[in-house]
Amino acid sequence: MTNKMNDNDDTFDLPPELAELDRQLSAISIEQRCSFGPELLAELERVDREEPPLRKSNARRHLIAAGIGALLLASISQPARASLARLIPWFGDEPEAALASIETPVFPPMPQPELLPEELNGTPDLEVSLDDVIEAPLPLQPTAVGAAGRNDDNQPPTFDRGAARAAILARYPRALMVAGVGGTVDLRFWVTLDGSVDNVQVTRGSGQRALDVAAMSVAQTLRFTAARRNGVPVGSWVDFPVVFEAADGPPLAEPTPIDDVPVPGDLLLPLPADLILGSYLTPPPTLFEAQQLLRSSLGQEAEFGGRWSGQLEALLIAEPPAGELPNSWRREAAVALERAMAEHPFNPAPVLALARIRRSQGMRSEARRLFEAGIDRAELDDDISGNMRAELRYELGMVIQEEWRAFASLGRLPRAALSDAICAAAPGSVESGSFAAVGDLLSLNMACPEELGRALAVGFEELPAELGHSRNDMLRAFQLAIEAQPTHGRANVELLLDLADQRRWGVLLDRSQAFVWETQGNPHGLLMTGLALERLGRVEQAAQRFEVAMKVLEDDEVEALRDISMLLTDDRAELFGSLSASEQEDAVRGFFRTLDPILTTGVNERAIEHIARASYALLRFGSTDVDPARIWIRYGRPNAIRTFGEGGETRTEFWDYGVGPDLTFRRAAASRHMDLTEESATYSADLLVQFPHFYNGPALRQALVLPGQVSRFRVTKGSVELEITTEVPTDLATGGTDELELSIFLLDARGNKLSATRSKVSAIEQTIRVRIMAQPAAKQVVVELYNPTISAAASLREPVPLGADLGGPSISDLFILDPADPGEDDVRRTAAWVQPNIGLVPESGELGVLFELYEMPATEDFALRVFLVGEDGTSQAVEFQPAGETEYRVTWRRSANGAYRISEYITVNLERFPSGSYTLAVRALHSGDIGEIESSRPVRIR
Amino acid sequence: MLTIREEIVESKVPSQPEAAPAQRTSTLPPDFTQWFHEHRDPVFRYVRFRVATREVAEDVTSEVFMKALRSLHRYDANRASPRTWLLRIARNAVTDHLRALKRRGSLHVSLDRVPDLVSNAQSQEERVLKEERIQVLLNGARQLRKADQEILSLRYGSGFDNAEIAEALDVSPNAVAVRLHRALKRLKDVINADDFR
């Protein structure tokens, strides 16, 4: 036998000096001994007969504690036989579980030997010859399992249903489960004499590789009672379709990114037990191993007195030791390492060190090539640890990431798209050319941001990355690093960050939890779990993850996550920085307390969002104290990032936050490090005063605005009674079986809770009316409706102090009611006819208004008048009908007669006003010193 | 290039067909038997190109198919064709062998060990010269990095075209062309350097 070139060989153009070499190599032919093939085949057959199938163990960690799945065993061509139902006791006698079921397996017919060849020929889809696997079988008589009944001597294999169910639940890939992806995997395997499973084959895949793999791992865990033939245990083949049945998800979800996928609560893994003790698994350090390898490759030079003695670590981290001239040190090191590489062709350490030096010199291509060479060397040697291999692959991934970053979100803006954006304030020197210059864009960004924003939204052309699939290459490198060392922290974190960038929160949760388990608690993995949970609206669980992570993180990392200086103006930030750690902690708590969007929940959503943002920024930007991290933490993820290239290596990033100018950064093409441009630094300082920070609650836990009115009435000097009327918003009304938590909080000036009133109401659309007393210290009232079923809340915040609560002639808030017709003597807030509404003007245009006047002078009359003030400030008198009267009027003369409090009711008619937003004002005009007192309330006419 | 190879096949190879698969009463899984017949040659030639002697190549090839038989249950048609799978096993087996060898002794090939590597030489003298050249080429190849050795072995040992190599290595055909070009260039450098010694 010789080698033979393929006739359809592709063109292979080689320069002449290589073409000759190619010719010589092609001319080599390889002869085989003619008998080698038949000899080998015979040997293989002998081994196959003599060796029992190998036992394989699947040591995969049992990660997933719960899941939804089903194991179904489909029938093959033979109908299920009645005897099977009795041999497998559970068959058919248990109700199907709602989401999971396991039916009886149906086994391939046990063939009669004389029929076998024909049967096999007729079933080409059988991958394995059945007579291979039935060892010394006695033919099974058809009657043995026929309808006549049970034959205890002949039994198919049986298995434990509960264990199978648990196995499939545990192994259903959660990302697919969450995405609603299911499928059937047809397996065939050999059940050995001892009941274990071997030789698992996928006879028909599900189309989802992950499901196929999961099904095979399920099979590995199954334990059977071996089949029996004439009472003797025998091995047998079993066809075993595994059905992964997705929960309520779409039948076959798109494999596209899933944003804000709700993950059922029971899928949250418990935390590793040891984690509470503050320890987690760290990979063994590579430095020691790498130093040993490097020492052996450098030989005497690394020994005492040699050039590199005591500098092995410096070589490995590519950092010249103190006292060395960096450039010449690197040059010298490179020469030595190249020599070591040549002399030790299997040693990866000098390659790793040289690659890092090349990278630090900015020679990325060379570094990349070297890392690849290092990987080759490491793969060749069994003695090289997985961690060392992972490190090489991770480094390769980082080099690729640098290349990729240079092109990520890079684009350009055709000048034509700017034609509408040339605003009056824009500088005149817009250069000619097809595409806008970065300088012009920076000017326009400050001069007319709205116009530029529109132009960018429509006209920005993203440039294809020149390096093609380098993001995939990068991810692949990290993936391979993890395969080499599953606990490799930084490689895992890079993959998790990529998921976060794609907002695949469900998958991020899944992967980060798996990583945390693999490492028994890597704190960066916990931060990513927390981030995913927070974005999924599961803030309590996120808070718990963050809290645990902080126990394990380094002190400076904890400090970075707790730092709020980026949310403060410079002087306050300075003050904050001067506080002790415990004072800072108090300050942080106090700062977020006033911002807590949902007081009912036991967690401060705003504070947790801060930690989530800080976690991302810390891991993505390497620090929370750099410009992009500070902006990210303050304002969250930008709506869009657009990058413009400039000259050789500089990039300008435009972060679009929807309103105002984009925040712009400069960076070197591949660098993670970037700074705000000068314009943006100034603007961001101004912005901080205007909008210290944005809060954009997680999608699943919105704090909605609660419609309603809070009317304040003076009870005695200094104390106020609140009439609160609200309606359950449609978004929270999930049905009568759900309950809403109704909470009313009174807060002091610093946001501390002075009192909280809680009750439960049905989650149906209804009006809620509450009357409470507010103590003098109360400065703010918060009315909150929280639906725990959907984790959503709506709240209403109003100031408590009534301008008039300190004494003297004054007027209460206007209490808007459904129109009524009370007698003059029956005007009281507590009367039965009082039906408050939430402040809407009904179709009829008629509104009831109740208010109170306090300490009006006893000696003189006063006049009441009503006005409607439009949005433009124009004020028109409104006719009204006082209680007990039948006529409408514009002025009503009243007398206090020395009473401390007078209650008044009027009906106003707003029918003649066009729809729009107005302010309804009631004025008490007094001829004496008091002059005019007024109370008003916004109304909306439909 | 192509023509010469065709000549080799016709002129030098004693054609001795093995028993046809259909006639055998093999107890091996049918797929495996088929794979064995289809892919034994390229696997052997690949191995032979990378190891010192025919005997070793036979041992390593036997090991490849033994391993394949034992891990048949792990084969996944969705991930790789049978040939790619077998070649992957072969690459690992060669690596194992070389690693063991590295601990024991030389990787070099001496002339008296290459009687099975033949060239299309017309005369005996020419043949000797060419065999010397083969020795130089293969010893040069042994000094290349593993990836280069693999690609040269797939090309000149197994006789694959770029597309087939691409499939075996799970890279693009373009990348194969580039890598092959580089490997040849490095081989040339190595040989030239050796010539000066």
PDB file of N, CA, C and O in Angstrom, chain A residues 1-5 29-32, chain B residues 5 40-50 57 61 153-154 156-160:
ATOM      1  N   MET A   1       0.854  -1.198   0.000  1.00  0.00           N
ATOM      2  CA  MET A   1       0.000   0.000   0.000  1.00  0.00           C
ATOM      3  C   MET A   1       0.888   1.244   0.000  1.00  0.00           C
ATOM      4  O   MET A   1       1.875   1.323   0.707  1.00  0.00           O
ATOM      5  N   THR A   2       0.518   2.214  -0.707  1.00  0.00           N
ATOM      6  CA  THR A   2       1.227   3.490  -0.638  1.00  0.00           C
ATOM      7  C   THR A   2       0.211   4.592  -0.473  1.00  0.00           C
ATOM      8  O   THR A   2      -0.974   4.385  -0.630  1.00  0.00           O
ATOM      9  N   ASN A   3       0.755   5.742  -0.181  1.00  0.00           N
ATOM     10  CA  ASN A   3      -0.148   6.883  -0.077  1.00  0.00           C
ATOM     11  C   ASN A   3      -0.531   7.371  -1.460  1.00  0.00           C
ATOM     12  O   ASN A   3       0.178   7.203  -2.431  1.00  0.00           O
ATOM     13  N   LYS A   4      -1.629   7.992  -1.509  1.00  0.00           N
ATOM     14  CA  LYS A   4      -2.168   8.398  -2.807  1.00  0.00           C
ATOM     15  C   LYS A   4      -2.764   9.783  -2.648  1.00  0.00           C
ATOM     16  O   LYS A   4      -3.525  10.033  -1.723  1.00  0.00           O
ATOM     17  N   MET A   5      -2.369  10.635  -3.539  1.00  0.00           N
ATOM     18  CA  MET A   5      -2.867  12.002  -3.438  1.00  0.00           C
ATOM     19  C   MET A   5      -4.293  12.073  -3.927  1.00  0.00           C
ATOM     20  O   MET A   5      -4.671  11.384  -4.858  1.00  0.00           O
ATOM     21  N   SER A  29       6.691   7.649  -0.467  1.00  0.00           N
ATOM     22  CA  SER A  29       5.525   6.780  -0.350  1.00  0.00           C
ATOM     23  C   SER A  29       5.776   5.782   0.771  1.00  0.00           C
ATOM     24  O   SER A  29       6.908   5.505   1.138  1.00  0.00           O
ATOM     25  N   ILE A  30       4.699   5.314   1.309  1.00  0.00           N
ATOM     26  CA  ILE A  30       4.800   4.479   2.499  1.00  0.00           C
ATOM     27  C   ILE A  30       4.257   3.096   2.174  1.00  0.00           C
ATOM     28  O   ILE A  30       3.111   2.959   1.772  1.00  0.00           O
ATOM     29  N   GLU A  31       5.087   2.143   2.380  1.00  0.00           N
ATOM     30  CA  GLU A  31       4.642   0.774   2.110  1.00  0.00           C
ATOM     31  C   GLU A  31       4.164   0.127   3.400  1.00  0.00           C
ATOM     32  O   GLU A  31       4.783   0.295   4.442  1.00  0.00           O
ATOM     33  N   GLN A  32       3.099  -0.621   3.274  1.00  0.00           N
ATOM     34  CA  GLN A  32       2.630  -1.379   4.439  1.00  0.00           C
ATOM     35  C   GLN A  32       2.849  -2.848   4.172  1.00  0.00           C
ATOM     36  O   GLN A  32       2.776  -3.298   3.032  1.00  0.00           O
TER      37      GLN A  32
ATOM     38  N   ARG B   5       2.600  10.595  -8.090  1.00  0.00           N
ATOM     39  CA  ARG B   5       1.996   9.777  -7.032  1.00  0.00           C
ATOM     40  C   ARG B   5       1.149   8.659  -7.624  1.00  0.00           C
ATOM     41  O   ARG B   5       1.164   7.546  -7.133  1.00  0.00           O
ATOM     42  N   ARG B  40      -8.051   2.740   7.720  1.00  0.00           N
ATOM     43  CA  ARG B  40      -6.813   2.205   8.264  1.00  0.00           C
ATOM     44  C   ARG B  40      -5.603   2.780   7.536  1.00  0.00           C
ATOM     45  O   ARG B  40      -4.604   3.156   8.163  1.00  0.00           O
ATOM     46  N   ASP B  41      -5.715   2.884   6.215  1.00  0.00           N
ATOM     47  CA  ASP B  41      -4.581   3.370   5.424  1.00  0.00           C
ATOM     48  C   ASP B  41      -4.143   4.773   5.790  1.00  0.00           C
ATOM     49  O   ASP B  41      -2.978   4.991   6.130  1.00  0.00           O
ATOM     50  N   PRO B  42      -5.065   5.750   5.698  1.00  0.00           N
ATOM     51  CA  PRO B  42      -4.608   7.105   6.049  1.00  0.00           C
ATOM     52  C   PRO B  42      -4.100   7.204   7.477  1.00  0.00           C
ATOM     53  O   PRO B  42      -3.158   7.938   7.742  1.00  0.00           O
ATOM     54  N   VAL B  43      -4.715   6.436   8.373  1.00  0.00           N
ATOM     55  CA  VAL B  43      -4.246   6.485   9.758  1.00  0.00           C
ATOM     56  C   VAL B  43      -2.818   5.948   9.833  1.00  0.00           C
ATOM     57  O   VAL B  43      -1.927   6.570  10.420  1.00  0.00           O
ATOM     58  N   PHE B  44      -2.599   4.812   9.203  1.00  0.00           N
ATOM     59  CA  PHE B  44      -1.258   4.216   9.253  1.00  0.00           C
ATOM     60  C   PHE B  44      -0.224   5.162   8.642  1.00  0.00           C
ATOM     61  O   PHE B  44       0.853   5.380   9.185  1.00  0.00           O
ATOM     62  N   ARG B  45      -0.587   5.739   7.516  1.00  0.00           N
ATOM     63  CA  ARG B  45       0.394   6.583   6.821  1.00  0.00           C
ATOM     64  C   ARG B  45       0.695   7.847   7.635  1.00  0.00           C
ATOM     65  O   ARG B  45       1.809   8.321   7.680  1.00  0.00           O
ATOM     66  N   TYR B  46      -0.366   8.340   8.253  1.00  0.00           N
ATOM     67  CA  TYR B  46      -0.153   9.506   9.117  1.00  0.00           C
ATOM     68  C   TYR B  46       0.821   9.155  10.233  1.00  0.00           C
ATOM     69  O   TYR B  46       1.797   9.858  10.493  1.00  0.00           O
ATOM     70  N   VAL B  47       0.563   8.020  10.857  1.00  0.00           N
ATOM     71  CA  VAL B  47       1.402   7.595  11.979  1.00  0.00           C
ATOM     72  C   VAL B  47       2.830   7.344  11.497  1.00  0.00           C
ATOM     73  O   VAL B  47       3.806   7.802  12.094  1.00  0.00           O
ATOM     74  N   ARG B  48       2.901   6.683  10.360  1.00  0.00           N
ATOM     75  CA  ARG B  48       4.222   6.316   9.861  1.00  0.00           C
ATOM     76  C   ARG B  48       5.076   7.542   9.579  1.00  0.00           C
ATOM     77  O   ARG B  48       6.280   7.531   9.754  1.00  0.00           O
ATOM     78  N   PHE B  49       4.401   8.584   9.111  1.00  0.00           N
ATOM     79  CA  PHE B  49       5.124   9.800   8.776  1.00  0.00           C
ATOM     80  C   PHE B  49       5.736  10.430  10.015  1.00  0.00           C
ATOM     81  O   PHE B  49       6.686  11.188   9.932  1.00  0.00           O
ATOM     82  N   ARG B  50       5.177  10.120  11.150  1.00  0.00           N
ATOM     83  CA  ARG B  50       5.640  10.805  12.360  1.00  0.00           C
ATOM     84  C   ARG B  50       6.511   9.939  13.262  1.00  0.00           C
ATOM     85  O   ARG B  50       7.093  10.467  14.213  1.00  0.00           O
ATOM     86  N   ALA B  57       5.107   2.188  13.746  1.00  0.00           N
ATOM     87  CA  ALA B  57       3.873   2.675  13.118  1.00  0.00           C
ATOM     88  C   ALA B  57       2.774   1.627  13.238  1.00  0.00           C
ATOM     89  O   ALA B  57       1.613   1.947  13.491  1.00  0.00           O
ATOM     90  N   THR B  61      -0.600   2.245  15.232  1.00  0.00           N
ATOM     91  CA  THR B  61      -1.864   2.106  14.503  1.00  0.00           C
ATOM     92  C   THR B  61      -2.770   1.085  15.195  1.00  0.00           C
ATOM     93  O   THR B  61      -3.983   1.296  15.325  1.00  0.00           O
ATOM     94  N   SER B 153       2.245  15.624   8.209  1.00  0.00           N
ATOM     95  CA  SER B 153       1.924  14.196   8.160  1.00  0.00           C
ATOM     96  C   SER B 153       0.583  13.949   7.495  1.00  0.00           C
ATOM     97  O   SER B 153       0.417  12.975   6.757  1.00  0.00           O
ATOM     98  N   LEU B 154      -0.356  14.842   7.761  1.00  0.00           N
ATOM     99  CA  LEU B 154      -1.668  14.674   7.130  1.00  0.00           C
ATOM    100  C   LEU B 154      -1.551  14.901   5.623  1.00  0.00           C
ATOM    101  O   LEU B 154      -2.184  14.225   4.823  1.00  0.00           O
ATOM    102  N   TYR B 156       1.437  14.856   3.619  1.00  0.00           N
ATOM    103  CA  TYR B 156       2.354  14.008   2.854  1.00  0.00           C
ATOM    104  C   TYR B 156       2.345  12.569   3.322  1.00  0.00           C
ATOM    105  O   TYR B 156       2.843  11.698   2.630  1.00  0.00           O
ATOM    106  N   GLY B 157       1.801  12.332   4.502  1.00  0.00           N
ATOM    107  CA  GLY B 157       1.655  10.963   4.964  1.00  0.00           C
ATOM    108  C   GLY B 157       0.317  10.419   4.521  1.00  0.00           C
ATOM    109  O   GLY B 157       0.224   9.564   3.637  1.00  0.00           O
ATOM    110  N   SER B 158      -0.734  10.986   5.078  1.00  0.00           N
ATOM    111  CA  SER B 158      -2.069  10.500   4.737  1.00  0.00           C
ATOM    112  C   SER B 158      -2.467  10.882   3.325  1.00  0.00           C
ATOM    113  O   SER B 158      -3.346  10.261   2.743  1.00  0.00           O
ATOM    114  N   GLY B 159      -1.832  11.935   2.773  1.00  0.00           N
ATOM    115  CA  GLY B 159      -2.145  12.329   1.415  1.00  0.00           C
ATOM    116  C   GLY B 159      -3.457  13.078   1.298  1.00  0.00           C
ATOM    117  O   GLY B 159      -4.155  12.990   0.288  1.00  0.00           O
ATOM    118  N   PHE B 160      -3.802  13.829   2.332  1.00  0.00           N
ATOM    119  CA  PHE B 160      -5.057  14.574   2.304  1.00  0.00           C
ATOM    120  C   PHE B 160      -4.898  15.885   1.571  1.00  0.00           C
ATOM    121  O   PHE B 160      -3.810  16.467   1.539  1.00  0.00           O
TER     122      PHE B 160
END
